[in-house]
Coordinates of C-alpha atoms and ligand atoms in Angstrom, one line a residue:
X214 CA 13.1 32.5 41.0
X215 CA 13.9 36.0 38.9
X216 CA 16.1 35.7 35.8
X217 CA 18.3 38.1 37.6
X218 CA 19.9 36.5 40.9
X219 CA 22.2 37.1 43.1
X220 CA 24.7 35.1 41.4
X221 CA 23.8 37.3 38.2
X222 CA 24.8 40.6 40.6
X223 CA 28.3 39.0 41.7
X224 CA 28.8 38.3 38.2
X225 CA 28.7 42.1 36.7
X226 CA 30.1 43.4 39.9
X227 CA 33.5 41.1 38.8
X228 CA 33.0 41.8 35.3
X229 CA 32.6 45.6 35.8
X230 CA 29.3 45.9 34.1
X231 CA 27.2 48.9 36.2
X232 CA 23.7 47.5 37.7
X233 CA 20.7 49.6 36.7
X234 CA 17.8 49.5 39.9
X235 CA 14.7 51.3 40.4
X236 CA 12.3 51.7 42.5
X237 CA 9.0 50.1 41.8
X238 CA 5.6 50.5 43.4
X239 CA 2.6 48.6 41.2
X240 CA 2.3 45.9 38.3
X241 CA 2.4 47.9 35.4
X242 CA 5.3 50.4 35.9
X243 CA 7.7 46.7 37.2
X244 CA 6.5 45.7 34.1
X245 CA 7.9 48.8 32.1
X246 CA 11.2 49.1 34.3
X247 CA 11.9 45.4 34.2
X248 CA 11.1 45.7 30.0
X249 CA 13.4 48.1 29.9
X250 CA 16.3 46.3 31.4
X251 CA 16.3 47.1 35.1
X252 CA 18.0 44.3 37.1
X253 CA 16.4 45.5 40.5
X254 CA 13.1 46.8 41.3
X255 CA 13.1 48.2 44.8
X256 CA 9.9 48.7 46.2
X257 CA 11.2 51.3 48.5
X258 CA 9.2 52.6 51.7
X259 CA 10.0 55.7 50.1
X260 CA 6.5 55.2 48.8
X261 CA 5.3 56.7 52.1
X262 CA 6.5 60.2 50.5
X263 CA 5.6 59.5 47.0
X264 CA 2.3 57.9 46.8
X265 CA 1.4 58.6 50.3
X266 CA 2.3 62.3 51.0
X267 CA 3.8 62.0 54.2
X268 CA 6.7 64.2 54.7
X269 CA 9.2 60.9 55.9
X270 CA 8.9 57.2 55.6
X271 CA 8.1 56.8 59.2
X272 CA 4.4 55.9 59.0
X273 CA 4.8 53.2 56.3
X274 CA 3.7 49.9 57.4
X275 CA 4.7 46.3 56.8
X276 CA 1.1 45.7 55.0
X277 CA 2.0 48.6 52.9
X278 CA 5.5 46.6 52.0
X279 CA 3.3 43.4 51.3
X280 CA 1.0 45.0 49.2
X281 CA 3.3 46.8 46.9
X282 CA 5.2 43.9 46.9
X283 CA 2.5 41.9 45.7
X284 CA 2.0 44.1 42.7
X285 CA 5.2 44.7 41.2
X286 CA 5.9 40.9 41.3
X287 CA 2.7 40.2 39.7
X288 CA 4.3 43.4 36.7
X289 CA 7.5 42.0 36.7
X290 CA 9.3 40.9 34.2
X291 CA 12.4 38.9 35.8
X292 CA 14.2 41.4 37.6
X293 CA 14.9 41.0 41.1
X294 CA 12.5 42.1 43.6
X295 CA 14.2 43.8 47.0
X296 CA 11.4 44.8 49.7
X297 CA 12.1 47.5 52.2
X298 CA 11.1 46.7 55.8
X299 CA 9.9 49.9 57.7
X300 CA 10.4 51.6 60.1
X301 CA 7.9 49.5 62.5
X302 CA 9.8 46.6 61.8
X303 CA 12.8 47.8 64.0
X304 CA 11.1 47.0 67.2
X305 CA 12.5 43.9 67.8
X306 CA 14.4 40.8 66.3
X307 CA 11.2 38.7 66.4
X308 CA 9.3 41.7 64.4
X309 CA 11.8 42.1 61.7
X310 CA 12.1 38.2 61.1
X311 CA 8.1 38.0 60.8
X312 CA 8.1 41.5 58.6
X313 CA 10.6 39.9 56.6
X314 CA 8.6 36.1 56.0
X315 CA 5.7 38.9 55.0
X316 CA 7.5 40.8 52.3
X317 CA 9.0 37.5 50.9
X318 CA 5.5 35.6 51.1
X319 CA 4.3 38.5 48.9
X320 CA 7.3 38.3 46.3
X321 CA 10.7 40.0 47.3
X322 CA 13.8 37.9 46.4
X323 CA 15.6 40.3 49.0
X324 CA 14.5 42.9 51.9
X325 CA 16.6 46.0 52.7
X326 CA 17.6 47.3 56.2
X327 CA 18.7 50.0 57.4
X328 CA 21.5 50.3 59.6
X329 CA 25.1 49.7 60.5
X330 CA 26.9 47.4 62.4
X331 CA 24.0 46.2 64.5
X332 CA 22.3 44.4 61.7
X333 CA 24.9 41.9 62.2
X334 CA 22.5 39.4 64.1
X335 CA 19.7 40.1 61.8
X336 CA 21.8 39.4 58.7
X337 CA 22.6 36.2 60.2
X338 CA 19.5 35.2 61.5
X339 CA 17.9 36.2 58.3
X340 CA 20.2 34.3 56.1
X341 CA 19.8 31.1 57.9
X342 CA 16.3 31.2 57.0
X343 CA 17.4 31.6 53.4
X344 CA 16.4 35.4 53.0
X345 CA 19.2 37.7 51.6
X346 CA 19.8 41.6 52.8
X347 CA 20.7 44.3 51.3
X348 CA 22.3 46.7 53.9
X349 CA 21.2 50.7 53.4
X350 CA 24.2 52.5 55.0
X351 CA 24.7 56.1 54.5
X352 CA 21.6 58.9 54.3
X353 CA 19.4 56.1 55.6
X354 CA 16.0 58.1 55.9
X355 CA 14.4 56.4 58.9
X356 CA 16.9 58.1 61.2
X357 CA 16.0 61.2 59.7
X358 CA 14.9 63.0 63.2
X359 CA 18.6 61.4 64.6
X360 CA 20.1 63.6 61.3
X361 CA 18.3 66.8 61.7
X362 CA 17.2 66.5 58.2
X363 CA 18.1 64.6 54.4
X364 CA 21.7 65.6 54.8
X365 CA 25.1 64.1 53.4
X366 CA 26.4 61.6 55.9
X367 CA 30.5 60.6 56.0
X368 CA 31.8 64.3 55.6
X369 CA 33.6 63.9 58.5
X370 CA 36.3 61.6 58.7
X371 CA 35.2 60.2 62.1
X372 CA 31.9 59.4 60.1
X373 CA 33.7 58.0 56.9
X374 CA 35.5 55.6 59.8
X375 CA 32.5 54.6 60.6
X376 CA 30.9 53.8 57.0
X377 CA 33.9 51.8 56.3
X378 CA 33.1 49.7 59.2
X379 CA 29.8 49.1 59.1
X380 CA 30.3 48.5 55.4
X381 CA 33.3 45.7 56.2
X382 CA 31.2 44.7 59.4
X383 CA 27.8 44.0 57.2
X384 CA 29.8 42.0 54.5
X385 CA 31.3 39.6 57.2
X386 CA 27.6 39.4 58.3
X387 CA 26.7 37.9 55.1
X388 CA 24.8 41.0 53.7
X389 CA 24.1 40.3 50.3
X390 CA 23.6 43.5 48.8
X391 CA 25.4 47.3 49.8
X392 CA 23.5 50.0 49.1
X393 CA 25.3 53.3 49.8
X394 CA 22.8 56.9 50.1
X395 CA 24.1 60.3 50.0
X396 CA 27.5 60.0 51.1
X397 CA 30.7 61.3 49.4
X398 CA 31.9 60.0 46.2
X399 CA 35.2 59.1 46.9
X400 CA 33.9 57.6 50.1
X401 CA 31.1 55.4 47.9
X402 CA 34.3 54.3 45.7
X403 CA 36.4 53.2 48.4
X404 CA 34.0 51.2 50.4
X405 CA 32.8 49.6 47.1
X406 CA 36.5 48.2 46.3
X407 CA 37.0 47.2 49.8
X408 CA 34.2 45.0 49.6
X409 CA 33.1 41.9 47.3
X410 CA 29.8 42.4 47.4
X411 CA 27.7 44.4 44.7
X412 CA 27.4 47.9 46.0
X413 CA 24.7 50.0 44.7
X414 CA 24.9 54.1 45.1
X415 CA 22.0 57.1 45.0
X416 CA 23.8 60.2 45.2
X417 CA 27.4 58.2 45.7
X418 CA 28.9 59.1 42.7
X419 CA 29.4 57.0 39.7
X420 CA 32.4 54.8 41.6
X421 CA 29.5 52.1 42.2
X422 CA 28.8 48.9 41.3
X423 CA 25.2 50.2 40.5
X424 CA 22.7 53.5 41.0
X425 CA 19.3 52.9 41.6
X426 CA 17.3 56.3 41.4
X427 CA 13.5 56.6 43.2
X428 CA 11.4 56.7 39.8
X429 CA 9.2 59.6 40.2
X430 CA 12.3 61.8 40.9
X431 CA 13.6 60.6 37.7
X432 CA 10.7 61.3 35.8
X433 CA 10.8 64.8 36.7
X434 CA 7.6 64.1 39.4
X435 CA 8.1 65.8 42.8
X436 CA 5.3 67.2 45.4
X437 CA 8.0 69.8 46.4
X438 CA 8.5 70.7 43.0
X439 CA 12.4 70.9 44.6
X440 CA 14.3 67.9 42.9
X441 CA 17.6 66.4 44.8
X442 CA 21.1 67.5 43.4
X443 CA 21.7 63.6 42.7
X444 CA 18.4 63.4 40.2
X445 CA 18.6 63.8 36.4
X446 CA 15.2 63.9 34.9
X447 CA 15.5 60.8 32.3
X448 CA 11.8 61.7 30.4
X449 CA 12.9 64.6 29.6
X450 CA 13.7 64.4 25.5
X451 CA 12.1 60.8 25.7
X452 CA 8.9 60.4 23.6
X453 CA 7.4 57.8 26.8
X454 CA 8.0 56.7 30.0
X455 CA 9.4 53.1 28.6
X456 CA 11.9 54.9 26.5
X457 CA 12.5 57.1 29.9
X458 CA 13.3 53.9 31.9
X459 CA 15.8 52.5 29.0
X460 CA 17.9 55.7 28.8
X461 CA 18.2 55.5 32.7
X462 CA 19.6 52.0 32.3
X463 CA 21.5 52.6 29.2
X464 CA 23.2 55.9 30.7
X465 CA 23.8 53.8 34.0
X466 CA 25.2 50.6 31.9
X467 CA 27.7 53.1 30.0
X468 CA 28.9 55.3 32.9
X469 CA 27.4 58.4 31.5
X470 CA 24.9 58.9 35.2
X471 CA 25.6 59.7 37.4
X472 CA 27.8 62.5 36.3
X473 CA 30.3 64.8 38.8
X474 CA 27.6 67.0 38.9
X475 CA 25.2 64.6 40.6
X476 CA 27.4 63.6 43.5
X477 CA 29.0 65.1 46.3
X478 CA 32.6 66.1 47.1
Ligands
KIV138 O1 12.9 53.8 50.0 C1 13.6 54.0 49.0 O2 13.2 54.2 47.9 C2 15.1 53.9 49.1 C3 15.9 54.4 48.0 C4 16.0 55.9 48.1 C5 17.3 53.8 48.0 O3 15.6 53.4 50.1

């Protein structure tokens, strides 16, 4: 069991206090984030771009998932541990119950899906085996090729409809955890007050109940050397990455990131 649970999330979502999430990849930088007051640790399969070089998150694997998984639990220092299942994982209900016993075998407290309304029967079927979800709705980059590209989603109103269903539609599922990428800010406020579960935002303004930010764009590390309008480059002025970590969290914790800047209208 984490220090930080689930109950722990409810609890600053009703008291208003902003959640501070990262995303983690090995022992010794979960040990830094987590140090530095990071409730989540998000071992994204955004590692397929960042410590793998692939240009989406496509070829990631579940035995990738395990084996980050495995690390940052053995770095971290009581934070709560959401896995992401991958893109192979989708195949089939069976495949994405057995991917998610693998990640939680090798430390998650949660796993992340992406998708709308259709996770319903996997939210259920996942909770009654005592696993929670956290539901990625939004810029969800394993439909990439279905987007044409890493583009805002829920411009549209017939889009925004459909966020603020699948957001509604997940909750009722028993999703644990909303995590909202790249959509409008005003969209990312609404859907977080019209549900009662924690909602965490990248690039959804700073009307969350949370940001998490992928860690090497927020140290300023990119292979592009092209960094996303929602990043702000927390080592910059910081002496350390440590220090870097704890003004990510502190500027999250007081409202001061994101700013207007880092969202999108
Ligand atoms: O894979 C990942 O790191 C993510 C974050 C961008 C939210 O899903």
């Amino acid at each position: 069991m984490p220090d930080v649970t689930l109950t722990t999330l409810q609890g600053l979502k009703q008291s208003g206090e902003k959640i501070a999430m990262l995303t983690s990849y090995d022992a010794t930088f979960a040990h830094t984030a987590s140090l530095a007051g990071a409730e989540m640790l998000l071992i994204g399969d955004s590692l397929g771009m960042v410590l793998q070089g692939h240009d989406s998150t496509l070829p990631v694997t579940v035995e990738d998932m395990a084996y980050h998984t495995a690390a940052v639990k053995r770095g971290n220092k009581g934070a709560l541990i959401v896995t992401d299942l991958p893109f192979e994982s989708g195949t089939s209900l069976d495949q994405l119950l057995r991917d998610s016993v693998k990640v939680m075998q090798a430390g998650a407290h949660m796993v992340k899906l992406e998708g709308g309304a259709w996770l319903a029967e996997p939210i259920i079927r996942l909770a009654q085996m005592g696993i929670p979800v956290c539901a990625h709705l939004g810029l969800t980059p394993q439909a990439v090729n279905l987007f044409g590209g890493f583009k805002v989603q829920g411009r549209q109103e017939n889009q925004a409809r459909q966020l603020r269903a699948d957001a509604i539609a997940l909750e009722q599922a028993g999703a644990a955890v909303l995590l909202l990428e790249c959509v409008p800010s005003a969209l990312a406020k609404e859907i977080t007050e019209a549900v009662k579960i924690p909602v965490i935002g990248i690039g959804a303004g700073a009307g969350t109940d949370g940001q998490v930010l992928v860690m090497h764009d927020m140290l300023g590390l990119s292979l592009s050397g092209r960094s996303p309008k929602f990043v702000k480059n927390f080592l910059e002025g910081q002496p350390d990455i440590q220090s870097a970590f704890a003004a990510y969290v502190k500027a999250v914790k007081d409202g001061t990131f994101p700013g207007p800047e880092h969202g999108f209208a």
